[in-house]
Amino acid sequence: MNSSLELPNAYTLVELASTDDARAEAVRRARAGEPEGTLVWATAPESARARLGRPWLPAPDGQQLHAALILRPDLPADTCAELAVAAVLAIARALADEVEPVTELHYRWPNDLLLNEGKAGGVWLEAGGTTDSLDWMVIGWAVNTGTPPRSLDFAAAGIGREGGAEEVDPGALLQSIARHLLTWIDLWDQGEFAPLRDSWRGRLQLDQPIELRLPDGSRVSGTAEDTDETGSLTVRTDSGARQVTLVQFFGLPGTSDG
C-alpha cells in the first residue's frame, strides 16, 4: 500500500502494480464478498477497459489513473445509477484543482469528462443483484493525467496537455477524487440527488449531437436535449424523442424490464 496516500477511513486501499484492469479486479473482489469501501488502484493495468469492454489505450507517457470502488448499497438499481453522477462530479472537482483556470471542463452525458472538448476521463458502473436491490456495485474510472492516447475514434485529452499541468501525480489525484467522492456520496445518501444533478447539468453538453451505444447492442443517435429529475437523457432522433435512463446506459440489473 502507498503509505503517502491519506484517504478517509471509509476506504480500504488495494494498490496493485500488476492486474488486468482496475474495474475488473474490483468486480471480482465484490463478487467474492470484499467489503464496501474497498478502493482498487491499478498503477499499471495490463488491459484497461472502458464501457462495453472497449480498451482504454495507454498513454504515450504512461501517465494515467485507473481505479474502482466497491459499494454495497442494498437499494434499487435506478437509485444507485445516480452515483455515476457523484463520481463524475468528484473527478471534476479534483481536475479543477490541477488544470489552468482557462481550461474548459464539460461533461458528455452521462459519464465522460471533457477538457477543451477532448475526453480526459470516464466513469463506469457494474453491479450485481436485482432491479429492486443491488448486492454490490463497482464505480470504476480512468483519467489521462499526462499526454492522451493517440489512436482513438474520438478526440482525447489529458490533464498535462489540455489542462496545462506540468506534472500530475496519479496517487495525489486519486486521494483528491476519493475525498470529493465521499462528500458527494454522503449528500446523495441523504436523499439529495437534486444538488448533484443540478451541478452536473450545469456543465453537460446539451443541444449537441450525441451517439449512445447501449449494452443491448443498439445505438441512439440524435441531439441531446435535456435531462430530467432522474438524470435520464432525452435525445431528439429522426423518429422522435427517445429517453435513455442511466440504468439502460450502464446495463445495470433491471435494464431489460423497461
CSV table of C-alpha atoms in Angstrom, one decimal:
chain,number,residue,atom,x,y,z
A,1,MET,CA,0.0,0.0,0.0
A,2,ASN,CA,1.1,3.5,-0.8
A,3,SER,CA,1.7,5.0,2.7
A,4,SER,CA,1.8,8.5,1.3
A,5,LEU,CA,-1.9,8.5,0.4
A,6,GLU,CA,-4.1,9.9,3.1
A,7,LEU,CA,-7.6,8.5,2.5
A,8,PRO,CA,-10.7,8.9,4.7
A,9,ASN,CA,-11.4,6.0,7.0
A,10,ALA,CA,-14.3,4.9,4.8
A,11,TYR,CA,-11.8,3.5,2.2
A,12,THR,CA,-9.5,0.4,2.2
A,13,LEU,CA,-6.9,0.9,-0.5
A,14,VAL,CA,-5.8,-2.1,-2.6
A,15,GLU,CA,-2.8,-0.9,-4.7
A,16,LEU,CA,-1.9,-3.3,-7.5
A,17,ALA,CA,1.2,-3.0,-9.6
A,18,SER,CA,0.0,-5.8,-11.9
A,19,THR,CA,-3.5,-6.7,-12.8
A,20,ASP,CA,-5.6,-6.7,-16.0
A,21,ASP,CA,-8.0,-3.8,-15.2
A,22,ALA,CA,-9.0,-1.9,-12.0
A,23,ARG,CA,-12.7,-2.3,-12.6
A,24,ALA,CA,-12.5,-6.0,-13.5
A,25,GLU,CA,-10.4,-6.6,-10.3
A,26,ALA,CA,-12.9,-4.7,-8.2
A,27,VAL,CA,-15.8,-6.7,-9.7
A,28,ARG,CA,-14.1,-10.0,-8.9
A,29,ARG,CA,-13.5,-8.8,-5.3
A,30,ALA,CA,-17.1,-7.6,-4.9
A,31,ARG,CA,-18.4,-11.0,-6.1
A,32,ALA,CA,-16.0,-12.7,-3.6
A,33,GLY,CA,-17.5,-10.7,-0.8
A,34,GLU,CA,-15.0,-7.9,-0.1
A,35,PRO,CA,-16.5,-5.1,1.8
A,36,GLU,CA,-17.8,-1.7,0.8
A,37,GLY,CA,-15.2,0.9,0.7
A,38,THR,CA,-12.5,-1.3,-1.0
A,39,LEU,CA,-10.7,1.0,-3.4
A,40,VAL,CA,-8.7,-0.7,-6.1
A,41,TRP,CA,-5.9,1.3,-7.7
A,42,ALA,CA,-4.2,-0.4,-10.7
A,43,THR,CA,-0.9,1.5,-11.2
A,44,ALA,CA,0.0,-0.3,-14.4
A,45,PRO,CA,-3.1,-2.2,-15.8
A,46,GLU,CA,-2.2,-4.7,-18.5
A,47,SER,CA,-5.5,-4.3,-20.4
A,48,ALA,CA,-7.5,-1.4,-19.1
A,49,ARG,CA,-11.1,-1.4,-20.3
A,50,ALA,CA,-13.8,1.3,-20.7
A,51,ARG,CA,-17.5,0.7,-21.0
A,52,LEU,CA,-18.7,-2.3,-23.1
A,53,GLY,CA,-15.3,-3.9,-23.0
A,54,ARG,CA,-13.7,-1.4,-25.2
A,55,PRO,CA,-9.9,-0.8,-24.5
A,56,TRP,CA,-8.8,2.3,-22.7
A,57,LEU,CA,-5.5,2.8,-24.6
A,58,PRO,CA,-2.3,3.5,-22.6
A,59,ALA,CA,-0.9,7.0,-22.8
A,60,PRO,CA,2.5,7.5,-24.6
A,61,ASP,CA,4.0,8.8,-21.3
A,62,GLY,CA,2.3,6.1,-19.2
A,63,GLN,CA,0.6,8.7,-17.1
A,64,GLN,CA,-3.0,7.6,-16.3
A,65,LEU,CA,-5.1,6.9,-13.3
A,66,HIS,CA,-7.2,3.7,-13.1
A,67,ALA,CA,-9.3,3.0,-10.0
A,68,ALA,CA,-12.5,1.4,-8.9
A,69,LEU,CA,-14.6,1.5,-5.7
A,70,ILE,CA,-16.8,-1.3,-4.3
A,71,LEU,CA,-20.1,-0.3,-2.8
A,72,ARG,CA,-22.9,-2.4,-1.2
A,73,PRO,CA,-25.9,-0.1,-1.5
A,74,ASP,CA,-28.9,-2.6,-1.0
A,75,LEU,CA,-31.0,-0.1,-2.9
A,76,PRO,CA,-32.9,-0.2,-6.3
A,77,ALA,CA,-30.8,-0.1,-9.4
A,78,ASP,CA,-32.2,3.1,-10.7
A,79,THR,CA,-31.4,4.9,-7.5
A,80,CYS,CA,-27.8,3.5,-7.4
A,81,ALA,CA,-27.2,4.5,-11.0
A,82,GLU,CA,-27.3,8.1,-9.8
A,83,LEU,CA,-23.9,7.5,-8.2
A,84,ALA,CA,-22.3,7.8,-11.6
A,85,VAL,CA,-23.1,11.5,-11.4
A,86,ALA,CA,-21.4,11.6,-8.0
A,87,ALA,CA,-18.3,10.1,-9.5
A,88,VAL,CA,-18.2,12.5,-12.4
A,89,LEU,CA,-18.5,15.5,-10.1
A,90,ALA,CA,-15.8,14.1,-7.8
A,91,ILE,CA,-13.3,13.7,-10.6
A,92,ALA,CA,-14.2,17.1,-12.0
A,93,ARG,CA,-13.5,18.8,-8.6
A,94,ALA,CA,-10.2,17.0,-8.4
A,95,LEU,CA,-9.3,18.0,-12.0
A,96,ALA,CA,-10.2,21.6,-11.3
A,97,ASP,CA,-7.5,21.8,-8.7
A,98,GLU,CA,-4.9,20.7,-11.3
A,99,VAL,CA,-5.7,22.5,-14.6
A,100,GLU,CA,-5.2,26.1,-15.5
A,101,PRO,CA,-8.2,28.3,-14.8
A,102,VAL,CA,-8.9,28.9,-18.5
A,103,THR,CA,-9.4,25.2,-19.2
A,104,GLU,CA,-12.9,24.3,-20.4
A,105,LEU,CA,-14.3,21.5,-18.4
A,106,HIS,CA,-17.6,19.8,-19.6
A,107,TYR,CA,-19.4,16.5,-19.3
A,108,ARG,CA,-20.8,14.4,-22.1
A,109,TRP,CA,-23.9,12.5,-20.8
A,110,PRO,CA,-23.6,10.7,-18.7
A,111,ASN,CA,-20.1,9.6,-17.9
A,112,ASP,CA,-17.4,11.4,-19.8
A,113,LEU,CA,-15.2,14.3,-18.6
A,114,LEU,CA,-14.0,16.7,-21.3
A,115,LEU,CA,-11.1,19.1,-21.2
A,116,ASN,CA,-11.2,21.6,-24.1
A,117,GLU,CA,-13.7,19.3,-25.9
A,118,GLY,CA,-11.4,16.2,-25.7
A,119,LYS,CA,-12.2,13.2,-23.5
A,120,ALA,CA,-9.9,13.2,-20.5
A,121,GLY,CA,-11.7,10.7,-18.2
A,122,GLY,CA,-14.6,8.3,-17.9
A,123,VAL,CA,-16.8,6.7,-15.3
A,124,TRP,CA,-18.4,3.2,-15.5
A,125,LEU,CA,-20.8,1.2,-13.3
A,126,GLU,CA,-21.2,-2.6,-12.9
A,127,ALA,CA,-23.5,-4.2,-10.4
A,128,GLY,CA,-25.0,-7.5,-9.2
A,129,GLY,CA,-28.3,-8.1,-7.6
A,130,THR,CA,-31.9,-7.4,-8.7
A,131,THR,CA,-33.8,-4.4,-10.0
A,132,ASP,CA,-35.1,-3.8,-6.5
A,133,SER,CA,-31.9,-4.3,-4.5
A,134,LEU,CA,-28.3,-4.4,-5.6
A,135,ASP,CA,-26.0,-6.7,-3.8
A,136,TRP,CA,-22.9,-4.8,-4.9
A,137,MET,CA,-21.9,-2.0,-7.3
A,138,VAL,CA,-18.5,-1.0,-8.6
A,139,ILE,CA,-17.7,2.5,-9.7
A,140,GLY,CA,-14.7,2.5,-12.0
A,141,TRP,CA,-12.9,5.4,-13.6
A,142,ALA,CA,-9.9,6.3,-15.7
A,143,VAL,CA,-8.2,9.6,-16.2
A,144,ASN,CA,-5.5,10.7,-18.6
A,145,THR,CA,-3.2,12.5,-16.2
A,146,GLY,CA,-0.5,13.3,-18.8
A,147,THR,CA,-0.5,13.0,-22.6
A,148,PRO,CA,-3.6,11.3,-24.0
A,149,PRO,CA,-3.6,8.2,-26.3
A,150,ARG,CA,-3.2,9.0,-30.0
A,151,SER,CA,-5.2,6.3,-31.7
A,152,LEU,CA,-8.9,6.7,-30.7
A,153,ASP,CA,-12.2,7.1,-32.6
A,154,PHE,CA,-12.9,10.3,-30.7
A,155,ALA,CA,-10.9,13.4,-29.6
A,156,ALA,CA,-8.8,12.6,-26.4
A,157,ALA,CA,-7.4,14.9,-23.9
A,158,GLY,CA,-5.0,14.8,-20.9
A,159,ILE,CA,-4.5,17.0,-17.9
A,160,GLY,CA,-0.9,17.5,-18.8
A,161,ARG,CA,-1.6,18.7,-22.3
A,162,GLU,CA,-5.0,20.3,-22.4
A,163,GLY,CA,-5.0,21.3,-18.7
A,164,GLY,CA,-1.6,22.9,-18.8
A,165,ALA,CA,-0.5,20.9,-15.7
A,166,GLU,CA,3.3,20.1,-15.9
A,167,GLU,CA,3.1,17.1,-13.7
A,168,VAL,CA,0.1,15.4,-12.1
A,169,ASP,CA,0.8,12.6,-9.6
A,170,PRO,CA,-1.9,9.9,-10.1
A,171,GLY,CA,-1.8,9.0,-6.4
A,172,ALA,CA,-2.4,12.5,-5.3
A,173,LEU,CA,-5.3,12.8,-7.8
A,174,LEU,CA,-6.8,9.6,-6.5
A,175,GLN,CA,-6.6,10.9,-3.0
A,176,SER,CA,-8.4,14.1,-4.1
A,177,ILE,CA,-11.1,12.2,-6.0
A,178,ALA,CA,-11.7,9.9,-3.0
A,179,ARG,CA,-12.3,12.8,-0.7
A,180,HIS,CA,-14.6,14.6,-3.1
A,181,LEU,CA,-16.5,11.3,-3.9
A,182,LEU,CA,-17.2,10.7,-0.2
A,183,THR,CA,-18.7,14.2,0.1
A,184,TRP,CA,-21.0,13.7,-2.9
A,185,ILE,CA,-22.0,10.2,-1.8
A,186,ASP,CA,-22.8,11.5,1.7
A,187,LEU,CA,-25.1,14.1,0.1
A,188,TRP,CA,-26.7,11.6,-2.2
A,189,ASP,CA,-27.2,9.2,0.8
A,190,GLN,CA,-29.3,11.8,2.4
A,191,GLY,CA,-31.8,11.6,-0.5
A,192,GLU,CA,-30.4,14.7,-2.1
A,193,PHE,CA,-29.8,13.8,-5.7
A,194,ALA,CA,-31.1,17.2,-7.0
A,195,PRO,CA,-28.0,19.2,-6.0
A,196,LEU,CA,-25.8,16.6,-7.7
A,197,ARG,CA,-28.0,16.7,-10.8
A,198,ASP,CA,-28.0,20.4,-11.0
A,199,SER,CA,-24.3,20.8,-10.6
A,200,TRP,CA,-23.7,18.1,-13.2
A,201,ARG,CA,-26.2,19.6,-15.6
A,202,GLY,CA,-24.5,22.9,-15.5
A,203,ARG,CA,-21.6,21.5,-17.4
A,204,LEU,CA,-23.4,18.9,-19.6
A,205,GLN,CA,-23.1,19.2,-23.3
A,206,LEU,CA,-26.7,19.8,-24.4
A,207,ASP,CA,-28.2,20.8,-27.7
A,208,GLN,CA,-25.4,19.0,-29.5
A,209,PRO,CA,-25.2,15.8,-31.5
A,210,ILE,CA,-24.8,12.6,-29.5
A,211,GLU,CA,-24.5,8.9,-30.2
A,212,LEU,CA,-25.0,6.4,-27.4
A,213,ARG,CA,-24.0,2.8,-27.6
A,214,LEU,CA,-26.2,0.7,-25.3
A,215,PRO,CA,-25.3,-2.7,-23.7
A,216,ASP,CA,-28.0,-4.5,-25.7
A,217,GLY,CA,-26.1,-3.6,-28.9
A,218,SER,CA,-28.5,-0.8,-30.0
A,219,ARG,CA,-27.5,2.8,-30.7
A,220,VAL,CA,-29.3,6.0,-30.1
A,221,SER,CA,-28.3,8.9,-32.3
A,222,GLY,CA,-29.6,12.5,-32.4
A,223,THR,CA,-29.4,15.7,-30.4
A,224,ALA,CA,-29.0,15.7,-26.6
A,225,GLU,CA,-31.9,17.8,-25.4
A,226,ASP,CA,-32.1,17.7,-21.6
A,227,THR,CA,-32.1,15.6,-18.5
A,228,ASP,CA,-34.9,15.0,-16.1
A,229,GLU,CA,-35.0,14.7,-12.3
A,230,THR,CA,-33.7,11.1,-12.5
A,231,GLY,CA,-30.7,12.0,-14.7
A,232,SER,CA,-32.2,10.4,-17.8
A,233,LEU,CA,-31.5,12.0,-21.2
A,234,THR,CA,-34.0,12.9,-23.8
A,235,VAL,CA,-32.5,12.5,-27.3
A,236,ARG,CA,-34.2,14.0,-30.3
A,237,THR,CA,-33.9,11.4,-33.1
A,238,ASP,CA,-35.1,11.4,-36.6
A,239,SER,CA,-38.1,9.4,-35.5
A,240,GLY,CA,-38.9,11.5,-32.4
A,241,ALA,CA,-37.9,11.9,-28.8
A,242,ARG,CA,-36.2,8.9,-27.1
A,243,GLN,CA,-35.4,8.8,-23.4
A,244,VAL,CA,-32.3,6.9,-22.2
A,245,THR,CA,-32.0,6.1,-18.5
A,246,LEU,CA,-28.8,5.7,-16.5
A,247,VAL,CA,-29.7,2.1,-15.8
A,248,GLN,CA,-30.1,1.4,-19.5
A,249,PHE,CA,-26.8,3.1,-20.4
A,250,PHE,CA,-24.8,1.2,-17.8
A,251,GLY,CA,-26.7,-2.1,-18.2
A,252,LEU,CA,-27.5,-2.5,-14.6
A,253,PRO,CA,-29.9,-5.1,-13.3
A,254,GLY,CA,-33.5,-4.3,-14.5
A,255,THR,CA,-32.4,-2.9,-17.8
A,256,SER,CA,-34.5,-5.4,-19.7
A,257,ASP,CA,-37.5,-4.6,-17.6
A,258,GLY,CA,-38.1,-1.4,-19.3
